[in-house]
PDB file of C-alpha atoms in Angstrom:
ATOM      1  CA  UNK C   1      20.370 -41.869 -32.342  1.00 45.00           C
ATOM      2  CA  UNK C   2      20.030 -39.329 -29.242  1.00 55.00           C
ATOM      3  CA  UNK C   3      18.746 -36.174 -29.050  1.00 57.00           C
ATOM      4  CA  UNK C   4      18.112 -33.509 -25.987  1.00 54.00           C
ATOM      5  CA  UNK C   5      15.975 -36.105 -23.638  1.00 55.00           C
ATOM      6  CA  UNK C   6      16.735 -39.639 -24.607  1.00 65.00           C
ATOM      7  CA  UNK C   7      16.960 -41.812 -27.943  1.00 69.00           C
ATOM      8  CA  UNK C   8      14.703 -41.203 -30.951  1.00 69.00           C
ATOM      9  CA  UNK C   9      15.889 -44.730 -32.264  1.00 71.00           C
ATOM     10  CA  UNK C  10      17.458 -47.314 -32.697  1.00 63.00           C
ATOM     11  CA  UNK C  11      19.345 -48.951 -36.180  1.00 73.00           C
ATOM     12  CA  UNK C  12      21.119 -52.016 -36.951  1.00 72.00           C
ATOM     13  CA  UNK C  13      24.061 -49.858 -39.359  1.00 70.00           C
ATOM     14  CA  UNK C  14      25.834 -47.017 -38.722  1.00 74.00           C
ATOM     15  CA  UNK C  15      24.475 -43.593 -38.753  1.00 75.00           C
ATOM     16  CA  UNK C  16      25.293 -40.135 -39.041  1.00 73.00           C
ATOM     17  CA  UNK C  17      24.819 -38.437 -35.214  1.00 65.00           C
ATOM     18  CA  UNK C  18      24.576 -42.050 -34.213  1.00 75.00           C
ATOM     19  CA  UNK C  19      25.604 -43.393 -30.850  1.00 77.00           C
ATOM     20  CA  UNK C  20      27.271 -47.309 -31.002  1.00 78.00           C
ATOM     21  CA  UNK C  21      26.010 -49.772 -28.840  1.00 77.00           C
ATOM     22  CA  UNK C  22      27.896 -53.316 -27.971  1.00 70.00           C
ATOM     23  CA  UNK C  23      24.931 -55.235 -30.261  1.00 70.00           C
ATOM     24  CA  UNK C  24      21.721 -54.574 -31.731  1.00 62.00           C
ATOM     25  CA  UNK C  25      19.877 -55.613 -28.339  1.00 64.00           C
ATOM     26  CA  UNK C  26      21.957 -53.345 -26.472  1.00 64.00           C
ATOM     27  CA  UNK C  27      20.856 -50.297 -28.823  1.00 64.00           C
ATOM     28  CA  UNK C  28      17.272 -51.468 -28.434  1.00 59.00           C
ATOM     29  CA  UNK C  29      17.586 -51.919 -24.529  1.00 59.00           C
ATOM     30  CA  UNK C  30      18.769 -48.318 -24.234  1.00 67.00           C
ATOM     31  CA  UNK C  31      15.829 -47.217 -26.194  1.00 59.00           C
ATOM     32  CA  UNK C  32      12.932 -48.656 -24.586  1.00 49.00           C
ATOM     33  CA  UNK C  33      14.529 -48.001 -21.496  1.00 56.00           C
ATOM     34  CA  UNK C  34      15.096 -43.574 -22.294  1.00 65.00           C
ATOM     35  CA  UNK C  35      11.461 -44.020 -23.073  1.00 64.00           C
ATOM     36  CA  UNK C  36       9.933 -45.268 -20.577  1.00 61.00           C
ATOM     37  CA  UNK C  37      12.327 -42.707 -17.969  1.00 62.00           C
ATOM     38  CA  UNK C  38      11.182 -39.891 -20.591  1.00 71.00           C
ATOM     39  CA  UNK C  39       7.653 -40.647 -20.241  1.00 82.00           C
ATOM     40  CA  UNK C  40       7.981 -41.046 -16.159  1.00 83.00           C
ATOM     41  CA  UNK C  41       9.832 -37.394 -16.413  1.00 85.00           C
ATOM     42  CA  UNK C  42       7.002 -35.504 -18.229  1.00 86.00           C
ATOM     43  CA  UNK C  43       4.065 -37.131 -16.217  1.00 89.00           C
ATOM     44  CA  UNK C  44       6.282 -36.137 -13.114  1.00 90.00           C
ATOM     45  CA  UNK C  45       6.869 -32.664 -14.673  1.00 91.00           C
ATOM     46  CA  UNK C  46       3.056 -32.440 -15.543  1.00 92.00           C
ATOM     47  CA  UNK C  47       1.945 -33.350 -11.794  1.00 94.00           C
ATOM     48  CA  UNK C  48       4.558 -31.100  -9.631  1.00 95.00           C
ATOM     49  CA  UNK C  49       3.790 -28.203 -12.200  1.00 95.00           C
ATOM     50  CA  UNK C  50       0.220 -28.551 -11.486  1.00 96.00           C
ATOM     51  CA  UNK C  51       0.622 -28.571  -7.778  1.00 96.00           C
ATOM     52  CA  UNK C  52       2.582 -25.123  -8.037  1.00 96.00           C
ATOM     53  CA  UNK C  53      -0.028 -23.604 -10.200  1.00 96.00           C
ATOM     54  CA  UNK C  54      -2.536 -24.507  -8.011  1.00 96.00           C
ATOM     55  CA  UNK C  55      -0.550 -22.870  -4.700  1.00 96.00           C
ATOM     56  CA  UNK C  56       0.131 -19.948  -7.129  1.00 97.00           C
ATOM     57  CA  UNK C  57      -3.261 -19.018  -7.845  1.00 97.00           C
ATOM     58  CA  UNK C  58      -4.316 -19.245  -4.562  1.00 97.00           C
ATOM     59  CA  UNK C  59      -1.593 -17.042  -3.260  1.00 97.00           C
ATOM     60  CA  UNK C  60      -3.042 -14.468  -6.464  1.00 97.00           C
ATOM     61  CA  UNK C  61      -6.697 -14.799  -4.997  1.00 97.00           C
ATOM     62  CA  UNK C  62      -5.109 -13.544  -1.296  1.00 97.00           C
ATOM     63  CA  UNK C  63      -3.225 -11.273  -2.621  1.00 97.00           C
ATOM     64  CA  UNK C  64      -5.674  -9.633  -4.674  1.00 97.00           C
ATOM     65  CA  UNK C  65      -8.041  -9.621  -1.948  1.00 96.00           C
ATOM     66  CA  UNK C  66      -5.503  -7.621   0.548  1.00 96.00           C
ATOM     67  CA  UNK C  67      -4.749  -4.891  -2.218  1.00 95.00           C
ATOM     68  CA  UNK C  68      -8.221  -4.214  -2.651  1.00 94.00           C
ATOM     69  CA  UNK C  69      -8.551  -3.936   1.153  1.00 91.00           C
ATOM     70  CA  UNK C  70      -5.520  -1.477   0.978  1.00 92.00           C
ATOM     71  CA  UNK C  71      -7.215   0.311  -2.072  1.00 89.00           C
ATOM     72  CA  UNK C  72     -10.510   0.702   0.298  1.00 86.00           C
ATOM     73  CA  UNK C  73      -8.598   2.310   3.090  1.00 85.00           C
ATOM     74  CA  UNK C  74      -6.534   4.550   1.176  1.00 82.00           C
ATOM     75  CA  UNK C  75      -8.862   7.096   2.168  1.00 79.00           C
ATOM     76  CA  UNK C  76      -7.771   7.039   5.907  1.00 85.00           C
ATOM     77  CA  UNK C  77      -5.608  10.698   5.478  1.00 86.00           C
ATOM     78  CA  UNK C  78      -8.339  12.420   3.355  1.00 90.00           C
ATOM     79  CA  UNK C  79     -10.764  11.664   6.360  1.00 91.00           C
ATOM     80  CA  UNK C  80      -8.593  12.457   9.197  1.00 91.00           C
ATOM     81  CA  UNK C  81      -8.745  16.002   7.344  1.00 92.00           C
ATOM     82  CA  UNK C  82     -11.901  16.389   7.119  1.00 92.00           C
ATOM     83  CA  UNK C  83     -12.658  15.443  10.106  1.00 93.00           C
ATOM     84  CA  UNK C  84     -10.165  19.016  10.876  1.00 92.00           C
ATOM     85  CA  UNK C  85     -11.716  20.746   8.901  1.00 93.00           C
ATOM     86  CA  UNK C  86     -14.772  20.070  10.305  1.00 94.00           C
ATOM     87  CA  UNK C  87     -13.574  20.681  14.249  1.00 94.00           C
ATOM     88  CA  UNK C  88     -12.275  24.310  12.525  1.00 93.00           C
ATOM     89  CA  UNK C  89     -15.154  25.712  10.935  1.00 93.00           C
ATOM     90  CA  UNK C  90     -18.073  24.149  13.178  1.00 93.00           C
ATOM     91  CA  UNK C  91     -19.271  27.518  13.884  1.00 91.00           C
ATOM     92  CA  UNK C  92     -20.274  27.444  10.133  1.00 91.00           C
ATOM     93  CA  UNK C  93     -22.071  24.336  10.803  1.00 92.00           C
ATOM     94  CA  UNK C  94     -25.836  23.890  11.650  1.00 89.00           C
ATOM     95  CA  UNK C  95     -27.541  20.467  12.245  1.00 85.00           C
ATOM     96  CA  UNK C  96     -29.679  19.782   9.280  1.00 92.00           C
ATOM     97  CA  UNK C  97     -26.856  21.236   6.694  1.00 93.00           C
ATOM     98  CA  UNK C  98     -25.551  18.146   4.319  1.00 94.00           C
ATOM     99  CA  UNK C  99     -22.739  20.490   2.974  1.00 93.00           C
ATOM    100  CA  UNK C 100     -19.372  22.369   4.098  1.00 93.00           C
ATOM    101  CA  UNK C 101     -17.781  23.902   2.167  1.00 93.00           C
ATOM    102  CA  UNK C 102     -14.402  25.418   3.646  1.00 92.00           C
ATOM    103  CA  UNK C 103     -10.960  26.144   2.711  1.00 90.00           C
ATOM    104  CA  UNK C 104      -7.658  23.240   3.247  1.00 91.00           C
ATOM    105  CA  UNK C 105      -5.049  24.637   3.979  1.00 86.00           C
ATOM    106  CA  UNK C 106      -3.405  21.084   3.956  1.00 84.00           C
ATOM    107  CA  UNK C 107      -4.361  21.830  -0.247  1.00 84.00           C
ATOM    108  CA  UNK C 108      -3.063  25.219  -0.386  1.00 86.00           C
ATOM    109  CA  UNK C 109      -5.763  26.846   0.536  1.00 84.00           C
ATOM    110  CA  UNK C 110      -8.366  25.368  -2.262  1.00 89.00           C
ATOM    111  CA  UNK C 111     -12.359  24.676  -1.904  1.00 90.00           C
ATOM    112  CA  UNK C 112     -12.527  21.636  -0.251  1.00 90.00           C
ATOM    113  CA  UNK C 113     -16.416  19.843  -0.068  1.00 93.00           C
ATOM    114  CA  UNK C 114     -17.774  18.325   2.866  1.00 92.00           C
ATOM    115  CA  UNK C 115     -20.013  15.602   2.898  1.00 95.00           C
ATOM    116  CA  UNK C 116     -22.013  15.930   6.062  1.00 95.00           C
ATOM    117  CA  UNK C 117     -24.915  13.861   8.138  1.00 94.00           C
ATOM    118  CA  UNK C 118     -27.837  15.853   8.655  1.00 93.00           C
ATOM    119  CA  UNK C 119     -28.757  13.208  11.378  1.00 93.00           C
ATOM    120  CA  UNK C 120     -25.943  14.344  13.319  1.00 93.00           C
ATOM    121  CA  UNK C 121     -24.760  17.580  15.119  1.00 93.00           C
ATOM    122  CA  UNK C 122     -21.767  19.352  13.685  1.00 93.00           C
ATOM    123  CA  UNK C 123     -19.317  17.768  16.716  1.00 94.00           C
ATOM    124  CA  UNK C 124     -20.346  14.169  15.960  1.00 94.00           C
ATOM    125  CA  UNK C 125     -19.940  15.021  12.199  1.00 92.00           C
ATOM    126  CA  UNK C 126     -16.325  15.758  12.919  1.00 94.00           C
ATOM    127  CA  UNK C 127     -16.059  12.786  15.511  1.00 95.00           C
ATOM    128  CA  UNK C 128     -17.600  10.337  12.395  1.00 95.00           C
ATOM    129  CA  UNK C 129     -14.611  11.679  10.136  1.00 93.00           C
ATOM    130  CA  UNK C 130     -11.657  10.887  12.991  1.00 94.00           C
ATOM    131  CA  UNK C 131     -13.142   7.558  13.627  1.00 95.00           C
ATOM    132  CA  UNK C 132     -12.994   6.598  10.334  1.00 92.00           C
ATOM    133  CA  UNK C 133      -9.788   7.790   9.799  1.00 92.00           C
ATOM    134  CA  UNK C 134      -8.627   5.511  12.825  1.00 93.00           C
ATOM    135  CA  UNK C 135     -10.232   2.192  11.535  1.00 92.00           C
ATOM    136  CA  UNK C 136      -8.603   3.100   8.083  1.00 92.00           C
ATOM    137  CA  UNK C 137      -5.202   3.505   9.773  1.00 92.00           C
ATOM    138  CA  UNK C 138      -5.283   0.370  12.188  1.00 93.00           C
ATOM    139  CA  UNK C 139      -6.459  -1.672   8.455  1.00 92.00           C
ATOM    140  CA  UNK C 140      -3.747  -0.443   6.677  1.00 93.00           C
ATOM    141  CA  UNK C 141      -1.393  -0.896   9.006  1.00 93.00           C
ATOM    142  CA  UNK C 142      -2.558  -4.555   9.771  1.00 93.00           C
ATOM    143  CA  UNK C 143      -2.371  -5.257   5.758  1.00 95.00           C
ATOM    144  CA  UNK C 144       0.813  -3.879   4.515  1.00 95.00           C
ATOM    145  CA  UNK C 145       2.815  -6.773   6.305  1.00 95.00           C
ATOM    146  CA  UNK C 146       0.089  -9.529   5.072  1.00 96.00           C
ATOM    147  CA  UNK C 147       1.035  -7.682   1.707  1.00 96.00           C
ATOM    148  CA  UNK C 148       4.487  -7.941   1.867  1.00 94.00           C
ATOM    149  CA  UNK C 149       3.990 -11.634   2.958  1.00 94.00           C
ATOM    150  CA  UNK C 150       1.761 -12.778   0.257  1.00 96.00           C
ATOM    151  CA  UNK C 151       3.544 -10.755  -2.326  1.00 96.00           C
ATOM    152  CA  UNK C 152       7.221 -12.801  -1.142  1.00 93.00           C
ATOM    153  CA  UNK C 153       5.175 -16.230  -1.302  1.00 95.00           C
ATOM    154  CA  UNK C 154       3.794 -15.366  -4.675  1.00 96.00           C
ATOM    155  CA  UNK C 155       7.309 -14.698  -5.486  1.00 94.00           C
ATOM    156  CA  UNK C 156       8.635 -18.475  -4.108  1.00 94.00           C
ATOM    157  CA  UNK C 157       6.275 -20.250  -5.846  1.00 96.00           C
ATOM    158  CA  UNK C 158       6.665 -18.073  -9.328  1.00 95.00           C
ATOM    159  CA  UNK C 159      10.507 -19.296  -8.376  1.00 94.00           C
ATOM    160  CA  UNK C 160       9.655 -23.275  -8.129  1.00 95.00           C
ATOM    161  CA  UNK C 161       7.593 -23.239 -10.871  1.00 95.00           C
ATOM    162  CA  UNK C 162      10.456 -22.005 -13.141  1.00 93.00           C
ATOM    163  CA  UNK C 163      12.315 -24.228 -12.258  1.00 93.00           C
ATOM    164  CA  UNK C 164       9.921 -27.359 -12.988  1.00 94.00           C
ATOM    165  CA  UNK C 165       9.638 -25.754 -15.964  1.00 91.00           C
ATOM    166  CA  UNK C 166      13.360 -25.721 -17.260  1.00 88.00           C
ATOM    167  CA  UNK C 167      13.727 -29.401 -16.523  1.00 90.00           C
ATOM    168  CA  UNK C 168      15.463 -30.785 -18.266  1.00 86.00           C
ATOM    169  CA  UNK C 169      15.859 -34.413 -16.905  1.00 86.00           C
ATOM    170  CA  UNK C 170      14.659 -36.105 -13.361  1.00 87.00           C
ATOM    171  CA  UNK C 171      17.974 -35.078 -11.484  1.00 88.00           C
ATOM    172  CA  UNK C 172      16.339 -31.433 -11.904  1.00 90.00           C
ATOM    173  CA  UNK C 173      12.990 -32.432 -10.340  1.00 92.00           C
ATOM    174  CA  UNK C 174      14.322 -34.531  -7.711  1.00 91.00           C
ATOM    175  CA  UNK C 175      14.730 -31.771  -5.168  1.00 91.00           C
ATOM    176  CA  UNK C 176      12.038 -29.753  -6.446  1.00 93.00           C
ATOM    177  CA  UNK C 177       9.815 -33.076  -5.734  1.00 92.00           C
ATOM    178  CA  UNK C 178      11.223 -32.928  -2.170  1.00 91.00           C
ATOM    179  CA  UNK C 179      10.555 -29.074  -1.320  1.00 92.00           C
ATOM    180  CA  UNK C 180       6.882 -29.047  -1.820  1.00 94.00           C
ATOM    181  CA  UNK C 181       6.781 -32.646  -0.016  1.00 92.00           C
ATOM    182  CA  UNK C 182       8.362 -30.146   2.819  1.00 90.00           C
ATOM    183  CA  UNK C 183       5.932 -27.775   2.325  1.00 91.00           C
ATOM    184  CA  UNK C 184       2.905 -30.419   2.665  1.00 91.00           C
ATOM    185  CA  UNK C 185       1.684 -30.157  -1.171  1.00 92.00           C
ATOM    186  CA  UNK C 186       2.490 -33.394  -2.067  1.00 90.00           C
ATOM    187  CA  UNK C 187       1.815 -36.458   0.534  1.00 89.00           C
ATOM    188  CA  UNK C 188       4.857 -37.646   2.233  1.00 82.00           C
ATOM    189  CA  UNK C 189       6.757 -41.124   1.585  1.00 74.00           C
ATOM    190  CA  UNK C 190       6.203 -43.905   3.303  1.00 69.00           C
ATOM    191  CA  UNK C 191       9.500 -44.261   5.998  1.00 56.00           C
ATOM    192  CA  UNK C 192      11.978 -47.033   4.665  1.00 55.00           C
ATOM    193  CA  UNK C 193      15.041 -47.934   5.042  1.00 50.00           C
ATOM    194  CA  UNK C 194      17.869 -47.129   2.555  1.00 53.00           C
ATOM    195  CA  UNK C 195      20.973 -45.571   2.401  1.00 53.00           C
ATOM    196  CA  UNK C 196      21.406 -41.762   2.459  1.00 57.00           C
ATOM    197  CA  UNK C 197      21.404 -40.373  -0.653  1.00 65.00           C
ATOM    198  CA  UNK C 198      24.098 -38.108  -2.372  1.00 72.00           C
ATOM    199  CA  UNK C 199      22.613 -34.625  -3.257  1.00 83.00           C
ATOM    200  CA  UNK C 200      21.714 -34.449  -7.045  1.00 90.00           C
ATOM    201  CA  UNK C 201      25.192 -32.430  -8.802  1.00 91.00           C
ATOM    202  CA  UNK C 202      25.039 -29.252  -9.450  1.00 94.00           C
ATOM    203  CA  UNK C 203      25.448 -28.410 -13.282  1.00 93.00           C
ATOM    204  CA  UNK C 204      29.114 -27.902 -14.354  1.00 94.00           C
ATOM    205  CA  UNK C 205      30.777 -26.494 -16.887  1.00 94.00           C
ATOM    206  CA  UNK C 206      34.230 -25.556 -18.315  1.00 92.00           C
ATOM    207  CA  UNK C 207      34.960 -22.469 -20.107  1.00 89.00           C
ATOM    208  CA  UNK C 208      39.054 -21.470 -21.025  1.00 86.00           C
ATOM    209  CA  UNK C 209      40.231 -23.136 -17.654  1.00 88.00           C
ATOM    210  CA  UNK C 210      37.283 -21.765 -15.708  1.00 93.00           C
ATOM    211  CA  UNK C 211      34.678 -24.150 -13.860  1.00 94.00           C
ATOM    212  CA  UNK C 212      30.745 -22.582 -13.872  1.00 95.00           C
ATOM    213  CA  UNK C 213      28.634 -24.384 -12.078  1.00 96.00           C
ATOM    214  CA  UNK C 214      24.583 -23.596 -11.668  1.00 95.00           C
ATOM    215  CA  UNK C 215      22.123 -24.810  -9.534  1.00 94.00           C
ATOM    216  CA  UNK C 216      19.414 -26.679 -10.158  1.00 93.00           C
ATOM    217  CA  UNK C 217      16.159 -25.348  -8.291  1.00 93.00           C
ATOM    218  CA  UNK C 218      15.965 -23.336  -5.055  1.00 93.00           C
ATOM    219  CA  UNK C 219      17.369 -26.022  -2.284  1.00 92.00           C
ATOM    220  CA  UNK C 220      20.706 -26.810  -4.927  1.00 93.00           C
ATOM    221  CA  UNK C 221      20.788 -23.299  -5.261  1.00 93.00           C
ATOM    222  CA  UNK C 222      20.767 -22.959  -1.551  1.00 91.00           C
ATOM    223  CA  UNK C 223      23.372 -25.893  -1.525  1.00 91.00           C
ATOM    224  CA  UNK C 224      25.709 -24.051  -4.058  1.00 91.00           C
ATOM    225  CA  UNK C 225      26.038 -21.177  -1.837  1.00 86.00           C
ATOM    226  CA  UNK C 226      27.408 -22.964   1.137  1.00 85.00           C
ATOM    227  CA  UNK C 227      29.824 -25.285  -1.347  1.00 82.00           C
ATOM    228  CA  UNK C 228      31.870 -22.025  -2.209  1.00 85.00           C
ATOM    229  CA  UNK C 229      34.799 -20.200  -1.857  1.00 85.00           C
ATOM    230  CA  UNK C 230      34.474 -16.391  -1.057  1.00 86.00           C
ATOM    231  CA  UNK C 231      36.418 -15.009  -3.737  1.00 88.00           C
ATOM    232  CA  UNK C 232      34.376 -16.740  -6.542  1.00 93.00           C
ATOM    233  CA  UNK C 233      32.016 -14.721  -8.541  1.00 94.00           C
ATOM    234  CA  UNK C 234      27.710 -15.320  -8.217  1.00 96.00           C
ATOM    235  CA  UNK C 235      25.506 -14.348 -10.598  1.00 96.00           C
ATOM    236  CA  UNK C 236      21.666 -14.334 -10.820  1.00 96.00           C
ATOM    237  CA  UNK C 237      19.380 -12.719 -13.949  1.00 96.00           C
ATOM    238  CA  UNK C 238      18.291  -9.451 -12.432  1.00 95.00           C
ATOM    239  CA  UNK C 239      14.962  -9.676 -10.600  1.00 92.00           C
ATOM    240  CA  UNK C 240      13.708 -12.284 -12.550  1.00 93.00           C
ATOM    241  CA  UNK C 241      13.793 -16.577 -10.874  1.00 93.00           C
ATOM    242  CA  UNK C 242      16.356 -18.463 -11.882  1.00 94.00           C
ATOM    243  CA  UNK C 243      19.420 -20.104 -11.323  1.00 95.00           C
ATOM    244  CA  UNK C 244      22.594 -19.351  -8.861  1.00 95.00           C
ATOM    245  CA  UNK C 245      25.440 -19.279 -11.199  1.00 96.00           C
ATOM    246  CA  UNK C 246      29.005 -19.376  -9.812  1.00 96.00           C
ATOM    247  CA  UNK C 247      32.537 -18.771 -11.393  1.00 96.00           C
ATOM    248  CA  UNK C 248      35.275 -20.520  -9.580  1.00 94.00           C
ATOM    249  CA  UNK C 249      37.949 -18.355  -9.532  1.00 91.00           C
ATOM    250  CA  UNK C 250      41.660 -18.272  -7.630  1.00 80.00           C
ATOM    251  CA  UNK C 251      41.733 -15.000  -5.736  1.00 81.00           C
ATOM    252  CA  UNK C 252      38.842 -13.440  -7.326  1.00 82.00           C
ATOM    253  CA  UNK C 253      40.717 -13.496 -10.837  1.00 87.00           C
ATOM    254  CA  UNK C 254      38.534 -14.065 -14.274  1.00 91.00           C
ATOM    255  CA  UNK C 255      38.463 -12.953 -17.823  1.00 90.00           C
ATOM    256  CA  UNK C 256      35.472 -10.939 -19.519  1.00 92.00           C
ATOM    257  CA  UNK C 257      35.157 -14.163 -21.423  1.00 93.00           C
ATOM    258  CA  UNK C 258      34.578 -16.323 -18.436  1.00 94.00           C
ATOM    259  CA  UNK C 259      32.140 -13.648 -17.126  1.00 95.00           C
ATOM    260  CA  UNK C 260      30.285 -13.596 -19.725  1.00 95.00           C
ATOM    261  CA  UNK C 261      30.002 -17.434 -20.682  1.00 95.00           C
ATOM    262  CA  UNK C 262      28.463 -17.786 -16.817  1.00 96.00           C
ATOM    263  CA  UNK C 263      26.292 -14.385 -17.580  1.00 96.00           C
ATOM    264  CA  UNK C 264      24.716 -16.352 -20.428  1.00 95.00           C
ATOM    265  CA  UNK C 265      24.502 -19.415 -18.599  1.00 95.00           C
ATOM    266  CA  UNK C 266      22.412 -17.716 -15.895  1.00 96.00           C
ATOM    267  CA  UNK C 267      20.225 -15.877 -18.693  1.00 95.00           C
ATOM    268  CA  UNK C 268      19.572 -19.687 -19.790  1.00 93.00           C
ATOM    269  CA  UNK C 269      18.528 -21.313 -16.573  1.00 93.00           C
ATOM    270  CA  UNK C 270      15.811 -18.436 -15.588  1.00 93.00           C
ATOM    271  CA  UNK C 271      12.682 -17.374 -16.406  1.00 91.00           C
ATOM    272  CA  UNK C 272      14.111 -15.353 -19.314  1.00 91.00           C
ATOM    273  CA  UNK C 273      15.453 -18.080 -21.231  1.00 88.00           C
ATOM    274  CA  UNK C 274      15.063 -17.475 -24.884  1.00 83.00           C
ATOM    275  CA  UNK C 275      14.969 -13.698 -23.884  1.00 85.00           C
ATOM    276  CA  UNK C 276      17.083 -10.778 -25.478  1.00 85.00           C
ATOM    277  CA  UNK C 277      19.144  -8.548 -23.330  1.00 91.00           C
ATOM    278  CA  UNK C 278      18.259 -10.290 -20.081  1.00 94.00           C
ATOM    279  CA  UNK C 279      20.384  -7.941 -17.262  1.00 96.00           C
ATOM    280  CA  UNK C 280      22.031 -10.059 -14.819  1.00 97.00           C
ATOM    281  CA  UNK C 281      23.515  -9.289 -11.609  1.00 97.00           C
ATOM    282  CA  UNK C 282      27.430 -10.839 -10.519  1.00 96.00           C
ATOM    283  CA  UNK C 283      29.245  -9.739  -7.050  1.00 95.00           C
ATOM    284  CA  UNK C 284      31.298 -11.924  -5.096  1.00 93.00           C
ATOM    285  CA  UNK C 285      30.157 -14.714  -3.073  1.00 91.00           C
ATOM    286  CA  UNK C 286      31.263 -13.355   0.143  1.00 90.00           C
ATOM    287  CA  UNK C 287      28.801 -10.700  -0.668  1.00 92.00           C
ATOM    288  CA  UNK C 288      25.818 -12.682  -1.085  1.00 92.00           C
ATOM    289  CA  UNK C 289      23.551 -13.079   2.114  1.00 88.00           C
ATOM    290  CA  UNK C 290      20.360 -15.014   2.703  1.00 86.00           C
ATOM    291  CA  UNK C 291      17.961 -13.327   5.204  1.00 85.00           C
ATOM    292  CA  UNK C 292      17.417 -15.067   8.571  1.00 85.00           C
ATOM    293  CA  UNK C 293      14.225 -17.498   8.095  1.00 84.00           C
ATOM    294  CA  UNK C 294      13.565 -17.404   4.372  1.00 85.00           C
ATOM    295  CA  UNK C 295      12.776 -20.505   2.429  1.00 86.00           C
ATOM    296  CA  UNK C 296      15.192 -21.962   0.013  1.00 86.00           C
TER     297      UNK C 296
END
């Protein structure tokens, strides 16, 4: 008998849900065999998930780190005000005084504070206000692209583990296995020879005349992409990881059946699976664009 993943096991008679095998070895063949591939899958599953936790929490730790350093310099405006405020009412000011208190008219006009050093004349007050502004500025605007950077890794690697985690069988992790090899998180093969492989299939399915096919992971969604026609439909769950899912179409043509048969099937190979409601995006292909440079 076989369910989602391999056999459960194996009987000399007939039974209900059953699958037949030429003899009673052949039946137990194909079960020891699923086994030992189903046991190979999860440790393999176990390990690459691991590895993209690991890069995940790392790319957290940065990221947290760089919005805190953003939260620190948010103050860059407030002191390039002061520091105005300062330059306008430094007749007010004698050394000694700790205190202004003057009007913003940046504020409409309300009660603004001044902290000031009584170490320090009224001019070099207002000249410890600009220069902090300026440090503030030149950190923010060194941090905002490391933010934007971090924040799109984060993203990848939210993507790859998804997909490790809808595996479903070792054709879905084969790729997966060979994209953090690229990126250096896993050690690389030893060179042999063989023959070139054949890329793993993408998934395929047939709905009232209609083929849907979905990709497996990032590079077979990258793969999908290039395999298509421009009048076929793409869709992808709406800001959530998950898989490319395509509608082959002639001349752009499709039924709200179809549509939404390939809208589920996208809902089911993403994060959201399980989800209700899940949104998901379709266009045509010839509308879909990869920026220059990104990763799979």
């Amino acid at each position: 008998s076989k369910s989602k993943g391999g056999y459960d096991d194996f009987f000399a008679f007939p039974i209900d849900g059953g699958e037949k095998a030429g003899s009673l070895n052949d039946a137990e063949a194909k079960y020891y065999v699923s086994r030992s591939e189903n046991r190979a899958f999860g440790e393999k599953k176990t390990k690459l998930a691991a590895v993209t936790n690991g890069k995940i929490k790392k790319c957290e730790k940065n990221l947290v780190d760089t919005l805190r350093r953003l939260a620190e310099a948010e103050n860059a405006e407030t002191n390039r005000v002061k520091g105005e405020l300062v330059t306008a009412n430094i007749y007010k000011i004698k050394k000694g005084d700790s205190l202004l208190i003057a009007e913003n008219w940046y504020d409409g006009g309300k009660e603004e504070k001044i902290a000031l050093d009584k170490t320090l004349s009224p001019a070099a007050n207002a000249q410890k206000y600009f220069k902090t502004y300026a440090k503030e500025k030149r950190t923010t605007e060194a941090l905002l692209p490391r933010k934007e950077k971090e924040e799109a890794e984060l993203s990848y690697f939210r993507s790859v583990l998804t997909f490790i985690s809808a595996a479903e069988n070792a054709d879905d992790l084969k790729e997966t296995e060979e994209e953090l090899r690229a990126l250096g998180l896993l050690p690389q093969e030893k060179a042999k020879k063989k023959k070139s492989e054949e890329a793993v299939p993408f998934r395929k399915y047939s709905v009232d005349g209609f083929t849907i096919l979905a990709g497996r992971n990032n590079v077979s969604n990258d793969r999908l992409l290039k395999y298509l026609g421009a009048e076929d439909l793409w869709l992808h769950t709406q800001k959530i990881h998950g898989s490319h899912v395509i509608l082959c179409t002639e001349d752009g043509a499709y039924d709200d059946e179809s549509l939404h048969e390939a809208a589920l099937l996208a809902a089911y190979y993403s994060q959201a699976q399980g989800g209700n409601n899940v949104p998901v995006d379709y266009t045509s292909v010839k509308y879909v664009k990869k920026p220059a440079g990104a990763r799979p």
